[in-house]
Tab-separated table of C-alpha atoms and ligand atoms in Angstrom:
chain	number	residue	atom	x	y	z
A	200	UNK	CA	-27.387	-106.486	-140.571
A	201	UNK	CA	-27.038	-103.105	-142.265
A	202	UNK	CA	-25.718	-100.138	-140.365
A	203	UNK	CA	-26.364	-96.509	-141.051
A	204	UNK	CA	-24.049	-93.921	-139.556
A	205	UNK	CA	-26.688	-92.828	-137.030
A	206	UNK	CA	-26.604	-96.171	-135.241
A	207	UNK	CA	-22.912	-96.829	-135.507
A	208	UNK	CA	-21.925	-95.250	-132.315
A	209	UNK	CA	-23.881	-96.536	-129.320
A	210	UNK	CA	-20.663	-97.053	-127.418
A	211	UNK	CA	-19.489	-93.504	-127.897
A	212	UNK	CA	-22.828	-92.054	-126.845
A	213	UNK	CA	-23.065	-94.204	-123.764
A	214	UNK	CA	-19.489	-93.789	-122.689
A	215	UNK	CA	-19.803	-90.042	-122.860
A	216	UNK	CA	-22.450	-90.478	-120.137
A	217	UNK	CA	-19.599	-91.979	-118.148
A	218	UNK	CA	-17.635	-88.765	-118.731
A	219	UNK	CA	-15.203	-90.911	-120.622
A	220	UNK	CA	-15.313	-90.329	-124.304
A	221	UNK	CA	-12.463	-92.331	-125.723
A	222	UNK	CA	-13.564	-92.539	-129.329
A	223	UNK	CA	-12.160	-90.185	-131.868
A	224	UNK	CA	-13.248	-92.245	-134.820
A	225	UNK	CA	-16.946	-91.826	-135.600
A	226	UNK	CA	-17.240	-95.018	-137.606
A	227	UNK	CA	-17.392	-97.918	-135.252
A	228	UNK	CA	-19.568	-100.926	-134.783
A	229	UNK	CA	-19.990	-103.109	-131.719
A	230	UNK	CA	-19.683	-106.823	-132.377
A	231	UNK	CA	-19.023	-109.974	-130.367
A	232	UNK	CA	-15.341	-110.767	-130.823
A	233	UNK	CA	-12.148	-109.361	-132.267
A	234	UNK	CA	-12.055	-112.098	-134.870
A	235	UNK	CA	-15.571	-111.182	-136.033
A	236	UNK	CA	-14.535	-107.506	-136.248
A	237	UNK	CA	-11.514	-108.609	-138.266
A	238	UNK	CA	-13.666	-110.630	-140.641
A	239	UNK	CA	-16.050	-107.716	-141.120
A	240	UNK	CA	-13.075	-105.371	-141.652
A	241	UNK	CA	-11.414	-107.692	-144.187
A	242	UNK	CA	-14.696	-107.843	-146.045
A	243	UNK	CA	-14.693	-104.029	-146.256
A	244	UNK	CA	-11.136	-104.103	-147.667
A	245	UNK	CA	-12.647	-106.026	-150.638
A	246	UNK	CA	-9.801	-108.518	-150.909
A	247	UNK	CA	-9.741	-111.425	-153.364
A	248	UNK	CA	-9.270	-115.090	-152.547
A	249	UNK	CA	-5.512	-115.789	-152.435
A	250	UNK	CA	-4.546	-112.225	-151.428
A	251	UNK	CA	-1.897	-112.047	-148.735
A	252	UNK	CA	-2.080	-110.414	-145.314
A	253	UNK	CA	1.136	-109.867	-143.361
A	254	UNK	CA	0.856	-110.806	-139.680
A	255	UNK	CA	3.369	-110.906	-136.837
A	256	UNK	CA	4.430	-114.480	-136.124
A	257	UNK	CA	3.903	-113.856	-132.392
A	258	UNK	CA	0.110	-113.946	-132.484
A	259	UNK	CA	-2.726	-116.145	-131.351
A	260	UNK	CA	-3.998	-118.700	-133.801
A	261	UNK	CA	-7.643	-117.529	-133.729
A	262	UNK	CA	-6.809	-114.543	-135.969
A	263	UNK	CA	-6.449	-117.129	-138.737
A	264	UNK	CA	-10.140	-117.950	-138.522
A	265	UNK	CA	-11.311	-114.833	-140.497
A	266	UNK	CA	-8.466	-115.290	-143.007
A	267	UNK	CA	-9.461	-118.903	-143.522
A	268	UNK	CA	-13.108	-118.108	-144.008
A	269	UNK	CA	-12.295	-115.470	-146.666
A	270	UNK	CA	-9.628	-117.576	-148.425
A	271	UNK	CA	-6.772	-115.162	-147.605
A	272	UNK	CA	-3.166	-116.227	-147.112
A	273	UNK	CA	-1.236	-115.297	-143.944
A	274	UNK	CA	2.435	-114.366	-144.370
A	275	UNK	CA	4.283	-114.045	-141.086
A	276	UNK	CA	6.795	-111.323	-140.285
A	277	UNK	CA	8.942	-111.547	-137.165
A	278	UNK	CA	9.032	-109.303	-134.097
A	279	UNK	CA	11.837	-108.830	-131.577
A	280	UNK	CA	11.725	-109.503	-127.821
A	281	UNK	CA	10.304	-105.997	-127.263
A	282	UNK	CA	7.504	-107.162	-129.570
A	283	UNK	CA	8.232	-104.568	-132.231
A	284	UNK	CA	8.121	-105.608	-135.886
A	285	UNK	CA	11.466	-106.135	-137.608
A	286	UNK	CA	10.649	-103.454	-140.177
A	287	UNK	CA	13.718	-104.047	-142.310
A	288	UNK	CA	12.553	-107.611	-143.029
A	289	UNK	CA	8.889	-106.788	-143.650
A	290	UNK	CA	9.522	-104.987	-146.925
A	291	UNK	CA	11.240	-108.053	-148.374
A	292	UNK	CA	8.081	-110.084	-147.707
A	293	UNK	CA	5.751	-107.776	-149.609
A	294	UNK	CA	4.588	-109.182	-152.950
A	295	UNK	CA	2.015	-108.111	-155.545
A	296	UNK	CA	-0.532	-110.151	-153.642
A	297	UNK	CA	0.076	-108.376	-150.317
A	298	UNK	CA	-2.941	-106.217	-149.517
A	299	UNK	CA	-2.646	-105.506	-145.801
A	300	UNK	CA	-0.298	-105.538	-142.809
A	301	UNK	CA	-1.632	-106.263	-139.365
A	302	UNK	CA	0.152	-104.945	-136.268
A	303	UNK	CA	-0.681	-105.880	-132.680
A	304	UNK	CA	-0.780	-103.539	-129.671
A	305	UNK	CA	0.644	-106.216	-127.409
A	306	UNK	CA	-0.865	-106.198	-123.921
A	307	UNK	CA	-2.272	-102.698	-124.432
A	308	UNK	CA	1.087	-101.085	-125.275
A	309	UNK	CA	1.189	-98.947	-128.429
A	310	UNK	CA	3.467	-99.689	-131.369
A	311	UNK	CA	5.597	-97.099	-133.186
A	312	UNK	CA	3.058	-96.535	-135.973
A	313	UNK	CA	5.052	-94.240	-138.270
A	314	UNK	CA	7.338	-96.914	-139.780
A	315	UNK	CA	4.411	-99.212	-140.579
A	316	UNK	CA	2.407	-96.357	-142.071
A	317	UNK	CA	5.391	-95.431	-144.246
A	318	UNK	CA	5.630	-99.012	-145.530
A	319	UNK	CA	1.872	-99.151	-146.188
A	320	UNK	CA	1.951	-95.852	-148.048
A	321	UNK	CA	4.964	-96.842	-150.147
A	322	UNK	CA	3.394	-100.130	-151.251
A	323	UNK	CA	-0.256	-99.040	-151.349
A	324	UNK	CA	-1.454	-101.530	-148.740
A	325	UNK	CA	-3.821	-101.262	-145.788
A	326	UNK	CA	-2.818	-101.088	-142.134
A	327	UNK	CA	-4.942	-103.227	-139.824
A	328	UNK	CA	-4.459	-102.433	-136.138
A	329	UNK	CA	-5.176	-105.383	-133.866
A	330	UNK	CA	-6.061	-103.729	-130.579
A	331	UNK	CA	-7.696	-106.806	-129.056
A	332	UNK	CA	-5.677	-106.256	-125.875
A	333	UNK	CA	-5.727	-102.456	-125.792
A	334	UNK	CA	-9.202	-101.370	-124.685
A	335	UNK	CA	-8.961	-98.063	-122.709
A	336	UNK	CA	-5.313	-97.594	-123.654
A	337	UNK	CA	-3.953	-94.419	-125.284
A	338	UNK	CA	-0.874	-93.174	-127.044
A	339	UNK	CA	-0.661	-89.520	-126.031
A	340	UNK	CA	-4.259	-88.319	-126.219
A	341	UNK	CA	-5.311	-90.725	-128.935
A	342	UNK	CA	-7.043	-93.991	-128.024
A	343	UNK	CA	-5.478	-97.187	-129.323
A	344	UNK	CA	-7.799	-98.759	-131.833
A	345	UNK	CA	-7.910	-95.588	-133.955
A	346	UNK	CA	-4.419	-95.748	-135.500
A	347	UNK	CA	-4.928	-98.275	-138.302
A	348	UNK	CA	-6.853	-97.760	-141.541
A	349	UNK	CA	-9.103	-100.165	-139.762
A	350	UNK	CA	-8.751	-101.227	-136.158
A	351	UNK	CA	-10.485	-103.643	-133.866
A	352	UNK	CA	-10.587	-103.680	-130.083
A	353	UNK	CA	-11.792	-106.302	-127.673
A	354	UNK	CA	-13.805	-105.120	-124.705
A	355	UNK	CA	-14.309	-108.552	-123.200
A	356	UNK	CA	-10.603	-109.123	-122.633
A	357	UNK	CA	-10.321	-106.148	-120.293
A	358	UNK	CA	-13.788	-106.225	-118.687
A	359	UNK	CA	-15.466	-109.384	-117.351
A	360	UNK	CA	-18.060	-109.601	-120.133
A	361	UNK	CA	-19.232	-112.627	-122.061
A	362	UNK	CA	-18.335	-110.958	-125.336
A	363	UNK	CA	-17.845	-107.522	-126.879
A	364	UNK	CA	-15.469	-105.959	-129.384
A	365	UNK	CA	-15.638	-103.056	-131.787
A	366	UNK	CA	-14.424	-102.354	-135.273
A	367	UNK	CA	-13.358	-98.800	-136.172
A	368	UNK	CA	-12.890	-97.524	-139.710
A	369	UNK	CA	-10.374	-94.702	-139.768
A	370	UNK	CA	-9.758	-94.215	-143.504
A	371	UNK	CA	-12.147	-92.140	-145.689
A	372	UNK	CA	-12.356	-94.785	-148.455
A	373	UNK	CA	-13.179	-97.512	-145.961
A	374	UNK	CA	-15.714	-95.324	-144.184
A	375	UNK	CA	-17.495	-94.823	-147.508
A	376	UNK	CA	-17.532	-98.559	-148.221
A	377	UNK	CA	-18.676	-99.297	-144.680
A	378	UNK	CA	-21.626	-96.932	-144.920
A	379	UNK	CA	-22.824	-98.465	-148.161
A	380	UNK	CA	-22.000	-102.030	-147.122
A	381	UNK	CA	-24.786	-104.577	-147.394
A	382	UNK	CA	-22.775	-107.226	-145.626
A	383	UNK	CA	-24.921	-109.666	-143.673
A	384	UNK	CA	-22.768	-111.289	-141.021
A	385	UNK	CA	-23.808	-114.427	-139.193
A	386	UNK	CA	-25.669	-113.117	-136.154
A	387	UNK	CA	-26.529	-115.292	-133.205
A	388	UNK	CA	-26.969	-114.922	-129.476
A	389	UNK	CA	-24.579	-116.882	-127.310
A	390	UNK	CA	-25.717	-118.640	-124.141
A	391	UNK	CA	-24.146	-116.715	-121.285
A	392	UNK	CA	-25.741	-117.740	-117.945
A	393	UNK	CA	-22.932	-120.115	-116.924
A	394	UNK	CA	-20.388	-117.482	-117.863
A	395	UNK	CA	-21.883	-114.897	-115.500
A	396	UNK	CA	-22.322	-117.490	-112.746
A	397	UNK	CA	-18.610	-118.320	-112.976
A	398	UNK	CA	-17.742	-114.610	-112.946
A	399	UNK	CA	-19.875	-114.158	-109.834
A	400	UNK	CA	-18.057	-117.019	-108.063
A	401	UNK	CA	-14.752	-115.470	-109.052
A	402	UNK	CA	-15.889	-112.141	-107.629
A	403	UNK	CA	-16.741	-113.880	-104.318
A	404	UNK	CA	-13.319	-115.478	-104.413
A	405	UNK	CA	-11.592	-112.132	-104.905
A	406	UNK	CA	-13.638	-110.086	-102.471
A	407	UNK	CA	-14.343	-112.420	-99.559
A	408	UNK	CA	-12.344	-114.838	-97.468
A	409	UNK	CA	-14.140	-117.905	-98.823
A	410	UNK	CA	-11.351	-120.095	-100.236
A	411	UNK	CA	-13.114	-120.797	-103.557
A	412	UNK	CA	-9.886	-120.751	-105.554
A	413	UNK	CA	-9.003	-124.071	-103.893
A	414	UNK	CA	-11.724	-125.679	-106.043
A	415	UNK	CA	-10.446	-124.249	-109.313
A	416	UNK	CA	-9.535	-126.731	-112.013
A	417	UNK	CA	-6.007	-126.479	-113.362
A	418	UNK	CA	-6.078	-125.328	-117.002
A	419	UNK	CA	-3.864	-127.035	-119.525
A	420	UNK	CA	-1.888	-125.052	-122.124
A	421	UNK	CA	-3.858	-125.093	-125.418
A	422	UNK	CA	-2.208	-126.870	-128.360
A	423	UNK	CA	-0.730	-124.686	-131.168
A	424	UNK	CA	-3.195	-124.271	-133.998
A	425	UNK	CA	-6.189	-125.441	-131.960
A	426	UNK	CA	-8.141	-122.212	-132.569
A	427	UNK	CA	-7.366	-121.593	-136.246
A	428	UNK	CA	-10.853	-122.505	-137.400
A	429	UNK	CA	-12.746	-121.420	-134.286
A	430	UNK	CA	-15.603	-119.129	-135.318
A	431	UNK	CA	-17.761	-117.031	-133.024
A	432	UNK	CA	-21.131	-115.348	-133.484
A	433	UNK	CA	-21.034	-111.734	-134.635
A	434	UNK	CA	-23.393	-110.024	-132.216
A	435	UNK	CA	-22.678	-108.607	-128.782
A	436	UNK	CA	-24.704	-110.033	-125.950
A	437	UNK	CA	-27.290	-107.507	-124.531
A	438	UNK	CA	-26.235	-108.180	-120.902
A	439	UNK	CA	-22.611	-107.533	-121.868
A	440	UNK	CA	-23.677	-104.301	-123.573
A	441	UNK	CA	-25.596	-103.141	-120.520
A	442	UNK	CA	-22.662	-103.949	-118.232
A	443	UNK	CA	-20.241	-102.120	-120.510
A	444	UNK	CA	-22.321	-98.971	-120.489
A	445	UNK	CA	-22.490	-98.996	-116.697
A	446	UNK	CA	-18.906	-99.925	-115.981
A	447	UNK	CA	-16.621	-97.643	-114.011
A	448	UNK	CA	-13.907	-97.478	-116.661
A	449	UNK	CA	-11.693	-94.973	-114.863
A	450	UNK	CA	-11.436	-97.302	-111.839
A	451	UNK	CA	-10.559	-100.176	-114.135
A	452	UNK	CA	-7.690	-98.169	-115.616
A	453	UNK	CA	-6.450	-97.099	-112.181
A	454	UNK	CA	-6.614	-100.653	-110.832
A	455	UNK	CA	-4.691	-102.094	-113.764
A	456	UNK	CA	-1.995	-99.432	-113.634
A	457	UNK	CA	-1.601	-99.803	-109.860
A	458	UNK	CA	-1.305	-103.588	-110.064
A	459	UNK	CA	1.167	-103.305	-112.939
A	460	UNK	CA	3.355	-101.027	-110.800
A	461	UNK	CA	3.198	-103.534	-107.921
A	462	UNK	CA	4.386	-106.387	-110.136
A	463	UNK	CA	7.170	-104.195	-111.517
A	464	UNK	CA	8.312	-103.512	-107.976
A	465	UNK	CA	8.092	-107.195	-107.029
A	466	UNK	CA	10.355	-108.274	-109.881
A	467	UNK	CA	12.776	-105.338	-109.601
A	468	UNK	CA	15.802	-107.327	-108.414
A	469	UNK	CA	14.847	-110.675	-109.866
A	470	UNK	CA	15.945	-112.578	-112.988
A	471	UNK	CA	12.333	-112.379	-114.191
A	472	UNK	CA	12.343	-109.869	-117.041
A	473	UNK	CA	9.266	-107.683	-117.648
A	474	UNK	CA	8.564	-107.301	-121.375
A	475	UNK	CA	7.871	-103.601	-120.735
A	476	UNK	CA	9.792	-102.267	-117.746
A	477	UNK	CA	8.100	-98.894	-117.956
A	478	UNK	CA	4.388	-98.067	-117.957
A	479	UNK	CA	3.867	-94.992	-120.191
A	480	UNK	CA	1.137	-92.470	-119.335
A	481	UNK	CA	-2.133	-93.379	-120.982
A	482	UNK	CA	-1.481	-97.117	-121.201
A	483	UNK	CA	-4.122	-99.373	-119.677
A	484	UNK	CA	-2.248	-102.676	-119.508
A	485	UNK	CA	-4.042	-105.894	-120.334
A	486	UNK	CA	-1.669	-108.031	-118.227
A	487	UNK	CA	1.835	-107.970	-116.762
A	488	UNK	CA	3.947	-109.862	-119.322
A	489	UNK	CA	7.337	-111.264	-118.311
A	490	UNK	CA	10.074	-113.476	-119.660
A	491	UNK	CA	11.042	-116.289	-117.291
A	492	UNK	CA	13.530	-119.108	-117.460
A	493	UNK	CA	11.293	-121.735	-115.947
A	494	UNK	CA	7.657	-121.366	-117.044
A	495	UNK	CA	6.540	-124.473	-115.196
A	496	UNK	CA	7.934	-123.196	-111.883
A	497	UNK	CA	6.029	-119.903	-112.132
A	498	UNK	CA	2.807	-121.573	-113.269
A	499	UNK	CA	2.995	-123.757	-110.160
A	500	UNK	CA	3.797	-120.737	-107.998
A	501	UNK	CA	0.691	-118.983	-109.345
A	502	UNK	CA	-1.423	-122.070	-108.756
A	503	UNK	CA	-0.222	-122.284	-105.158
A	504	UNK	CA	-0.984	-118.620	-104.474
A	505	UNK	CA	-4.310	-118.464	-106.347
A	506	UNK	CA	-2.938	-116.254	-109.144
A	507	UNK	CA	-4.074	-117.129	-112.660
A	508	UNK	CA	-0.787	-116.851	-114.500
A	509	UNK	CA	-1.014	-117.994	-118.103
A	510	UNK	CA	0.980	-118.511	-121.242
A	511	UNK	CA	0.311	-116.555	-124.435
A	512	UNK	CA	-0.270	-116.938	-127.350
A	513	UNK	CA	-1.583	-120.211	-128.707
A	514	UNK	CA	0.635	-120.042	-131.773
A	515	UNK	CA	-0.533	-120.831	-135.311
A	516	UNK	CA	0.580	-124.344	-136.286
A	517	UNK	CA	2.737	-123.075	-139.161
A	518	UNK	CA	4.643	-120.753	-136.811
A	519	UNK	CA	5.080	-123.571	-134.305
A	520	UNK	CA	6.730	-125.759	-136.934
A	521	UNK	CA	8.726	-123.107	-138.790
A	522	UNK	CA	9.807	-120.338	-136.412
A	523	UNK	CA	12.015	-121.781	-133.625
A	524	UNK	CA	12.916	-118.329	-132.274
A	525	UNK	CA	9.233	-117.465	-131.817
A	526	UNK	CA	8.534	-120.820	-130.179
A	527	UNK	CA	11.431	-120.132	-127.770
A	528	UNK	CA	9.872	-116.766	-126.866
A	529	UNK	CA	6.491	-118.415	-126.351
A	530	UNK	CA	8.132	-120.852	-123.913
A	531	UNK	CA	9.586	-117.946	-121.914
A	532	UNK	CA	6.587	-115.615	-121.812
A	533	UNK	CA	4.011	-115.525	-119.014
A	534	UNK	CA	1.128	-113.180	-118.280
A	535	UNK	CA	0.429	-112.171	-114.695
A	536	UNK	CA	-3.155	-110.957	-114.185
A	537	UNK	CA	-3.996	-107.371	-113.224
A	538	UNK	CA	-7.595	-107.993	-112.192
A	539	UNK	CA	-6.767	-108.628	-108.554
A	540	UNK	CA	-4.331	-106.668	-106.394
A	541	UNK	CA	-1.228	-108.789	-105.811
A	542	UNK	CA	-0.354	-106.794	-102.667
A	543	UNK	CA	-1.250	-109.458	-100.080
A	544	UNK	CA	0.444	-112.256	-101.961
A	545	UNK	CA	3.522	-110.156	-102.537
A	546	UNK	CA	3.753	-109.276	-98.837
A	547	UNK	CA	3.473	-112.943	-97.909
A	548	UNK	CA	6.113	-114.103	-100.363
A	549	UNK	CA	8.678	-111.312	-99.953
B	606	LIG	C1	-3.818	-110.098	-130.239
B	606	LIG	C2	-5.133	-110.786	-130.425
B	606	LIG	N1	-5.866	-110.530	-131.527
B	606	LIG	C3	-7.064	-111.108	-131.729
B	606	LIG	C4	-7.578	-112.015	-130.830
B	606	LIG	C5	-8.926	-112.635	-131.069
B	606	LIG	O1	-9.833	-112.161	-130.108
B	606	LIG	P1	-11.296	-112.794	-129.934
B	606	LIG	O2	-11.121	-114.019	-129.102
B	606	LIG	O3	-12.099	-111.737	-129.232
B	606	LIG	O4	-11.799	-113.101	-131.276
B	606	LIG	C6	-6.847	-112.343	-129.697
B	606	LIG	C7	-7.358	-113.348	-128.760
B	606	LIG	O5	-6.739	-113.790	-127.835
B	606	LIG	C8	-5.594	-111.690	-129.462
B	606	LIG	O6	-4.881	-111.941	-128.366
């Protein structure tokens, strides 16, 4: 698939119909998944087999899939409990083979970008912004997903769509390469009927009194490393595209921010520790992340009350075996969903 700049921006055009023009970058392409955007982006960086990419060690294993398919080596830097990179250590990990640093906008919250940009500039390496969880989120007036030299954003994680993600090129050199790229990604439609049927049942569950959640199957926690080779098709499903262009995005932001505030209030005097105890203006949170002492207890609590609390991330196998501090954090972190208002449950349990 070859793109010319005139067809790069269907999302921008359509979202401006929604009076919600969140793109500042004019060089974007809609694809199926964040990992496919990342693979496309890495291809545009023109890296060689064996080149190194620095990644935070608190990350989901599926980001390894594009690195694996291009023969690139991940080097993990650590982050603190506020999920900010430990900048002082990153520089020591940069070698001649390091070509890019990836940062993550965890749960839709922005990172301090200046320190990472300074490091990238000093060493002549690219900044990749992983905004998989930050669709609709801003830092000041600028949308997340436009801060890196290249950035990718997942739409499907915030909206109930089968797939959907976009890659943005924000650096003049990369824009030039992108426009002349003859890259032919693997393009295939994904079956999606069952997905939308399940979404419809979930909608009934959330909006009616039918007790469908009683029939939900309990999900097990995925094993570290289980997604490292998991590839996905490149294209975005046409139904997902249609739904995206007709979605009320402002309501989605309002709903997520309101539910985040409710969870904050609920845990105000509790030992449960929100990862971010303040919701800055402009942030559209992906979930309500907390640190707990007893993960199992809260997972059971969620199950009992029909709230889909989950763990995150499925760590890369190497991290699981070599970074005990990160594994400890993984065992303390839980994500509370923001899709459904917790008001009724909170009233019942308070
Ligand atoms: C931070 C982050 N980056 C990238 C990805 C990959 O996203 P996708 O499943 O759309 O490829 C995920 C998936 O969970 C993620 O959480």
